[in-house]
Coordinates of C-alpha atoms in Angstrom, one line a residue:
X24 CA -20.2 -8.8 7.4
X25 CA -21.3 -5.2 7.5
X26 CA -24.8 -4.2 6.5
X27 CA -25.1 -3.8 2.7
X28 CA -26.0 -0.4 1.4
X29 CA -29.6 0.0 0.4
X30 CA -30.8 3.6 -0.5
X31 CA -34.2 5.2 0.2
X32 CA -34.6 6.5 -3.3
X33 CA -33.0 6.3 -6.7
X34 CA -32.6 9.2 -9.1
X35 CA -31.9 8.1 -12.7
X36 CA -30.6 10.6 -15.3
X37 CA -32.9 10.3 -18.3
X38 CA -30.1 9.5 -20.7
X39 CA -28.7 6.8 -18.3
X40 CA -31.5 4.4 -19.2
X41 CA -29.7 3.7 -22.5
X42 CA -27.0 1.9 -20.5
X43 CA -27.8 -1.7 -19.5
X44 CA -26.3 -1.1 -16.1
X45 CA -29.1 1.3 -15.1
X46 CA -31.8 -1.3 -15.5
X47 CA -29.7 -4.0 -13.8
X48 CA -29.1 -1.8 -10.7
X49 CA -32.7 -0.8 -10.4
X50 CA -33.8 -4.4 -10.7
X51 CA -31.4 -5.4 -7.9
X52 CA -33.0 -2.7 -5.7
X53 CA -36.6 -3.8 -6.2
X54 CA -39.1 -1.9 -4.1
X55 CA -37.1 1.3 -3.8
X56 CA -38.8 4.4 -5.4
X57 CA -37.2 5.3 -8.7
X58 CA -37.4 8.8 -10.3
X59 CA -36.3 9.6 -13.8
X60 CA -35.0 13.2 -14.1
X61 CA -33.5 15.5 -16.7
X62 CA -32.0 18.0 -14.3
X63 CA -30.1 16.1 -11.7
X64 CA -28.8 19.2 -9.9
X65 CA -32.4 20.3 -9.3
X66 CA -33.6 16.9 -8.3
X67 CA -30.8 16.2 -5.9
X68 CA -31.0 19.6 -4.2
X69 CA -33.5 18.2 -1.8
X70 CA -30.9 15.7 -0.5
X71 CA -30.4 16.3 3.2
X72 CA -27.1 17.9 4.1
X73 CA -25.6 19.3 7.2
X74 CA -22.5 18.8 9.3
X75 CA -22.5 15.1 8.8
X76 CA -24.4 14.3 5.6
X77 CA -23.6 10.6 5.8
X78 CA -26.7 9.1 7.5
X79 CA -29.2 11.2 5.6
X80 CA -27.7 12.4 2.3
X81 CA -26.2 9.1 1.4
X82 CA -29.6 7.5 1.3
X83 CA -30.0 8.9 -2.2
X84 CA -28.5 6.9 -5.0
X85 CA -27.9 8.7 -8.3
X86 CA -27.4 6.8 -11.6
X87 CA -26.0 8.9 -14.3
X88 CA -23.6 8.9 -17.3
X89 CA -20.1 10.1 -16.9
X90 CA -18.9 12.7 -19.5
X91 CA -15.3 13.3 -20.2
X92 CA -12.3 11.0 -19.6
X93 CA -12.6 8.0 -17.3
X94 CA -8.9 7.1 -17.1
X95 CA -6.5 9.7 -15.7
X96 CA -3.2 9.8 -13.8
X97 CA -3.5 9.5 -10.1
X98 CA -3.9 12.9 -8.3
X99 CA -0.6 12.1 -6.6
X100 CA 1.1 12.3 -10.0
X101 CA 4.0 14.8 -9.8
X102 CA 5.1 13.8 -6.3
X103 CA 8.9 13.5 -5.9
X104 CA 8.5 9.7 -5.9
X105 CA 5.3 8.8 -7.6
X106 CA 4.2 5.2 -8.4
X107 CA 2.8 6.1 -11.8
X108 CA -0.7 4.9 -10.9
X109 CA -3.8 5.6 -13.0
X110 CA -7.4 5.9 -11.7
X111 CA -10.7 5.1 -13.2
X112 CA -13.8 6.5 -11.5
X113 CA -17.0 4.5 -11.8
X114 CA -18.8 6.8 -9.4
X115 CA -18.5 9.3 -6.6
X116 CA -18.9 8.9 -2.9
X117 CA -19.6 5.7 -0.9
X118 CA -22.0 4.6 1.8
X119 CA -19.3 4.8 4.5
X120 CA -18.5 7.7 6.8
X121 CA -14.8 8.2 7.4
X122 CA -13.9 11.4 9.3
X123 CA -10.9 12.1 7.1
X124 CA -12.7 11.4 3.8
X125 CA -11.0 13.2 1.0
X126 CA -13.8 13.2 -1.6
X127 CA -16.3 14.7 0.9
X128 CA -14.1 17.9 0.8
X129 CA -14.8 18.5 -2.9
X130 CA -17.9 16.6 -4.0
X131 CA -20.9 18.7 -4.9
X132 CA -23.2 16.8 -2.6
X133 CA -23.6 13.9 -0.2
X134 CA -25.5 11.5 -2.5
X135 CA -23.9 8.3 -3.7
X136 CA -23.3 8.4 -7.5
X137 CA -22.8 5.5 -9.8
X138 CA -21.8 6.0 -13.5
X139 CA -23.8 3.7 -15.8
X140 CA -21.8 3.9 -19.0
X141 CA -19.3 1.3 -17.9
X142 CA -18.9 0.0 -21.4
X143 CA -17.6 3.4 -22.5
X144 CA -15.1 3.2 -19.7
X145 CA -13.8 -0.2 -20.9
X146 CA -13.6 1.0 -24.5
X147 CA -11.6 4.0 -23.4
X148 CA -9.2 2.0 -21.3
X149 CA -8.7 -0.6 -24.0
X150 CA -8.0 2.1 -26.6
X151 CA -5.4 3.9 -24.4
X152 CA -3.6 0.7 -23.5
X153 CA -3.4 -0.3 -27.2
X154 CA -1.7 2.9 -28.0
X155 CA 1.1 2.1 -25.5
X156 CA 1.5 -1.7 -25.8
X157 CA 4.9 -1.7 -24.2
X158 CA 3.8 0.3 -21.1
X159 CA 2.6 -1.5 -18.0
X160 CA -0.4 0.2 -16.4
X161 CA -1.6 -0.2 -12.8
X162 CA -5.2 1.1 -12.7
X163 CA -7.4 1.6 -9.6
X164 CA -11.0 2.4 -9.2
X165 CA -10.9 3.6 -5.6
X166 CA -10.1 7.3 -5.9
X167 CA -13.5 9.0 -5.6
X168 CA -15.3 6.1 -4.0
X169 CA -14.9 2.6 -2.6
X170 CA -14.2 -0.1 -5.3
X171 CA -16.4 -2.8 -3.8
X172 CA -18.8 -1.3 -1.3
X173 CA -21.5 -1.0 -4.0
X174 CA -20.6 -4.1 -5.9
X175 CA -23.6 -6.1 -4.6
X176 CA -25.7 -3.5 -6.4
X177 CA -23.6 -2.8 -9.5
X178 CA -21.9 -6.1 -10.0
X179 CA -19.3 -4.1 -12.0
X180 CA -16.6 -6.6 -11.0
X181 CA -18.2 -9.1 -13.2
X182 CA -17.4 -6.9 -16.2
X183 CA -14.1 -5.4 -15.0
X184 CA -12.2 -8.5 -13.8
X185 CA -12.6 -10.6 -17.0
X186 CA -12.0 -7.4 -19.1
X187 CA -8.6 -6.8 -17.4
X188 CA -7.8 -10.5 -17.6
X189 CA -7.7 -9.9 -21.4
X190 CA -5.3 -7.0 -21.3
X191 CA -1.7 -8.0 -21.5
X192 CA -0.3 -4.7 -20.1
X193 CA -2.5 -3.7 -17.2
X194 CA -3.2 -4.6 -13.6
X195 CA -6.5 -3.7 -12.0
X196 CA -6.6 -2.8 -8.3
X197 CA -9.8 -2.9 -6.4
X198 CA -9.5 -1.0 -3.1
X199 CA -12.0 -1.2 -0.4
X200 CA -12.9 -0.9 3.3
X201 CA -15.7 -3.4 2.9
X202 CA -16.0 -7.1 2.7
X203 CA -18.2 -7.1 -0.4
X204 CA -16.4 -9.8 -2.4
X205 CA -19.1 -12.2 -3.4
X206 CA -19.0 -11.4 -7.1
X207 CA -15.3 -12.0 -7.4
X208 CA -15.6 -15.7 -6.8
X209 CA -15.1 -17.8 -10.0
X210 CA -14.2 -14.9 -12.3
X211 CA -11.5 -15.5 -14.8
X212 CA -8.9 -13.0 -13.6
X213 CA -5.7 -14.4 -15.0
X214 CA -3.8 -12.9 -12.0
X215 CA -4.4 -9.4 -13.4
X216 CA -6.6 -8.1 -10.5
X217 CA -5.2 -7.2 -7.1
X218 CA -7.9 -6.8 -4.4
X219 CA -6.7 -4.3 -1.8
X220 CA -7.9 -3.2 1.6
X221 CA -7.4 0.2 3.2
X222 CA -6.6 -0.7 6.8
X223 CA -5.9 1.0 10.1
X224 CA -5.6 0.3 13.8
X225 CA -8.8 -1.0 15.4
X226 CA -9.1 2.2 17.4
X227 CA -9.0 4.4 14.3
X228 CA -11.5 2.1 12.5
X229 CA -13.8 2.3 15.5
X230 CA -13.6 6.1 15.9
X231 CA -12.9 7.5 12.5
X232 CA -14.2 4.9 9.9
X233 CA -17.9 4.5 10.6
X234 CA -20.0 2.0 8.7
X235 CA -16.9 0.2 7.4
X236 CA -15.9 -3.5 7.8
X237 CA -13.9 -4.3 11.0
X238 CA -10.2 -5.1 10.7
X239 CA -11.0 -8.8 11.3
X240 CA -13.7 -8.7 8.5
X241 CA -11.3 -7.1 6.1
X242 CA -8.5 -9.6 6.8
X243 CA -10.9 -12.5 6.5
X244 CA -12.1 -11.2 3.1
X245 CA -8.5 -10.8 2.0
X246 CA -7.8 -14.4 2.9
X247 CA -10.8 -15.5 1.0
X248 CA -9.9 -13.8 -2.2
X249 CA -6.4 -15.3 -1.9
X250 CA -8.1 -18.7 -1.9
X251 CA -9.7 -17.7 -5.2
X252 CA -6.2 -17.0 -6.7
X253 CA -6.2 -13.2 -6.4
X254 CA -3.3 -11.1 -5.2
X255 CA -4.1 -9.0 -2.1
X256 CA -2.8 -5.6 -1.1
X257 CA -3.0 -3.5 2.1
X258 CA -2.8 0.3 2.4
X259 CA -2.1 1.7 5.9
X260 CA -3.2 5.2 4.9
X261 CA -3.8 7.5 6.7
X262 CA -1.5 6.4 9.6
X263 CA -2.4 8.5 12.6
X264 CA 0.1 9.5 15.3
X265 CA -1.5 9.5 18.8
X266 CA -0.8 8.3 22.3
X267 CA -0.7 4.5 22.1
X268 CA -0.3 4.3 18.4
X269 CA 2.6 1.8 18.5
X270 CA 0.7 -0.9 20.3
X271 CA -2.4 -0.3 18.2
X272 CA -0.7 -0.5 14.8
X273 CA 1.6 -3.4 15.8
X274 CA -1.5 -5.3 16.9
X275 CA -3.2 -4.5 13.5
X276 CA -0.3 -5.9 11.6
X277 CA -0.3 -9.0 13.7
X278 CA -4.1 -9.5 13.3
X279 CA -3.9 -9.2 9.5
X280 CA -1.2 -11.8 9.1
X281 CA -2.7 -14.2 11.5
X282 CA -5.5 -14.4 8.9
X283 CA -3.7 -13.8 5.6
X284 CA -0.9 -15.8 4.0
X285 CA 1.9 -13.3 3.2
X286 CA 2.6 -15.2 -0.1
X287 CA -0.6 -13.8 -1.6
X288 CA 0.3 -10.1 -0.8
X289 CA 1.4 -8.1 -3.7
X290 CA 2.2 -4.9 -1.8
X291 CA 1.6 -2.8 1.3
X292 CA 1.7 1.0 1.2
X293 CA 2.2 3.4 4.1
X294 CA 1.1 7.0 4.3
X295 CA 0.7 9.3 7.2
X296 CA -2.2 11.6 7.7
X297 CA -2.2 14.6 5.3
X298 CA -4.9 17.1 4.3
X299 CA -5.5 20.2 2.3
X300 CA -7.0 23.3 3.9
X301 CA -10.3 22.4 2.2
X302 CA -10.3 18.9 3.6
X303 CA -9.3 20.3 7.1
X304 CA -12.3 22.7 7.0
X305 CA -14.6 19.9 5.9
X306 CA -13.6 17.8 8.9
X307 CA -14.0 20.7 11.3
X308 CA -17.5 21.5 9.9
X309 CA -18.8 17.9 9.7
X310 CA -17.2 16.7 13.0
X311 CA -16.7 19.7 15.3
X312 CA -15.6 17.5 18.2
X313 CA -12.9 15.7 16.2
X314 CA -9.3 16.1 17.2
X315 CA -8.1 14.7 13.9
X316 CA -6.7 18.0 12.6
X317 CA -5.4 19.2 16.0
X318 CA -1.7 19.2 16.8
X319 CA 1.4 20.5 14.9
X320 CA 1.5 20.1 11.1
X321 CA 3.8 21.5 8.5
X322 CA 3.1 22.4 4.8
X323 CA 4.1 19.5 2.5
X324 CA 3.7 18.4 -1.1
X325 CA 0.9 20.1 -3.1
X326 CA 0.2 22.4 -0.1
X327 CA -1.0 19.5 2.2
X328 CA -0.4 19.8 5.9
X329 CA 1.3 16.8 7.4
X330 CA 3.2 15.6 10.5
X331 CA 6.9 16.7 10.9
X332 CA 9.2 14.5 8.9
X333 CA 10.9 13.0 12.0
X334 CA 7.5 11.8 13.2
X335 CA 6.6 10.3 9.8
X336 CA 10.0 8.5 9.6
X337 CA 9.5 7.0 13.0
X338 CA 6.1 5.7 12.1
X339 CA 7.3 4.3 8.8
X340 CA 10.4 2.6 10.3
X341 CA 8.4 0.9 13.1
X342 CA 5.6 -0.2 10.7
X343 CA 8.2 -1.7 8.3
X344 CA 9.8 -3.6 11.2
X345 CA 6.4 -5.0 12.4
X346 CA 5.4 -6.0 8.8
X347 CA 8.8 -7.7 8.2
X348 CA 8.5 -9.6 11.5
X349 CA 4.9 -10.8 10.6
X350 CA 5.1 -11.2 6.8
X351 CA 8.8 -11.4 5.7
X352 CA 9.8 -9.7 2.6
X353 CA 6.5 -8.3 1.4
X354 CA 7.1 -5.2 -0.8
X355 CA 6.4 -2.0 1.3
X356 CA 6.3 1.4 -0.3
X357 CA 5.4 5.0 0.7
X358 CA 2.6 7.0 -0.8
X359 CA 3.0 10.8 -1.4
X360 CA 6.3 11.0 0.3
X361 CA 9.7 12.7 -0.5
X362 CA 13.0 10.9 -0.9
X363 CA 14.2 11.9 2.6
X364 CA 11.2 10.3 4.2
X365 CA 11.8 7.1 2.2
X366 CA 15.4 6.9 3.3
X367 CA 14.8 7.9 6.9
X368 CA 11.7 5.6 7.3
X369 CA 12.5 2.6 5.1
X370 CA 16.2 2.8 4.8
X371 CA 16.1 3.1 1.0
X372 CA 14.5 5.0 -1.9
X373 CA 13.6 4.2 -5.5
X374 CA 15.8 5.8 -8.1
X375 CA 12.8 7.5 -9.7
X376 CA 9.1 7.1 -10.6
X377 CA 10.0 4.5 -13.3
X378 CA 12.0 2.4 -10.8
X379 CA 9.1 2.4 -8.2
X380 CA 6.6 1.6 -10.9
X381 CA 8.7 -1.3 -12.1
X382 CA 9.1 -2.7 -8.6
X383 CA 5.4 -2.6 -8.0
X384 CA 4.7 -4.4 -11.4
X385 CA 7.3 -7.1 -10.5
X386 CA 5.8 -7.6 -7.1
X387 CA 2.7 -8.9 -8.8
X388 CA 4.3 -11.0 -11.5
X389 CA 6.9 -12.5 -9.0
X390 CA 4.0 -14.2 -7.2
X391 CA 2.7 -15.7 -10.4
X392 CA -0.8 -15.8 -12.0
X393 CA -3.5 -18.3 -11.5

């Protein structure tokens, strides 16, 4: 079990106190200084920054209301083969420190932010789903932050899981690099929540994913939620291509499925390292000794740099063979890839976005609900 996040100070936007979540979070963090502020930008300006803001800047927890839409299409929407995913952001940033972190390249500051108007989010999601009752939605909360790393503080899963259990046309995906799963036990989920782990080789976790749960801890947590009747998912993303990668990733697949029964797994995604110029610059500024962005890359979808297609296809093909050997016919798909990479790496490709979306939906229902 990794050390649970506990900030040094809490900044609460004045209007956030109207939300029950604000008071609940503050009570769970008893003893930590709390400051109510009107101008968050001015109050947070004293947050330590620097090349690596993680250790210092993330010691500030900001509680504020979210304005605007909560539920939006995944930023990958528009890819040649998109999975038709939707995201709901309940905050920004997380207490972890991954070298390749995407949100760190565009967030305004290093502080950890939690949105307190979670009831507004549920009302919006319910309303949008009622408008399209014949459409199946897969909705994730791990786009701009980790879905579970702060759940010991927010307990948002206690609201979200029963809420999604009541929705006939939606699946909730909680994606994490933590092992914070305690609040999931005993919740009425009706098989409509998939708990997923972003995973990598043990070498990558050690060098690039600081303050995250180990691979063994993530696998053990996945096995545990399976005992509680949840579906589990795994996302090997970003896959890194380096000397010795084959042995490392083959070992990672084997370690996961020594702990996890393949029958509980809804899906596994694969995606090779990719980054925008802004993300690349962020990595170089925060981690000047990192070799993550070194090597040969080519422009890809949405202007992101990525490995040559031949390399990506080799990685995907070998990963798929190792997964098949360890877990049988678990559904494996690619994230943010073109049709050629699908065919070269997995040996097939979905007909279109609707086809891929339907296959993902059926991979959950085919394993039943508890």
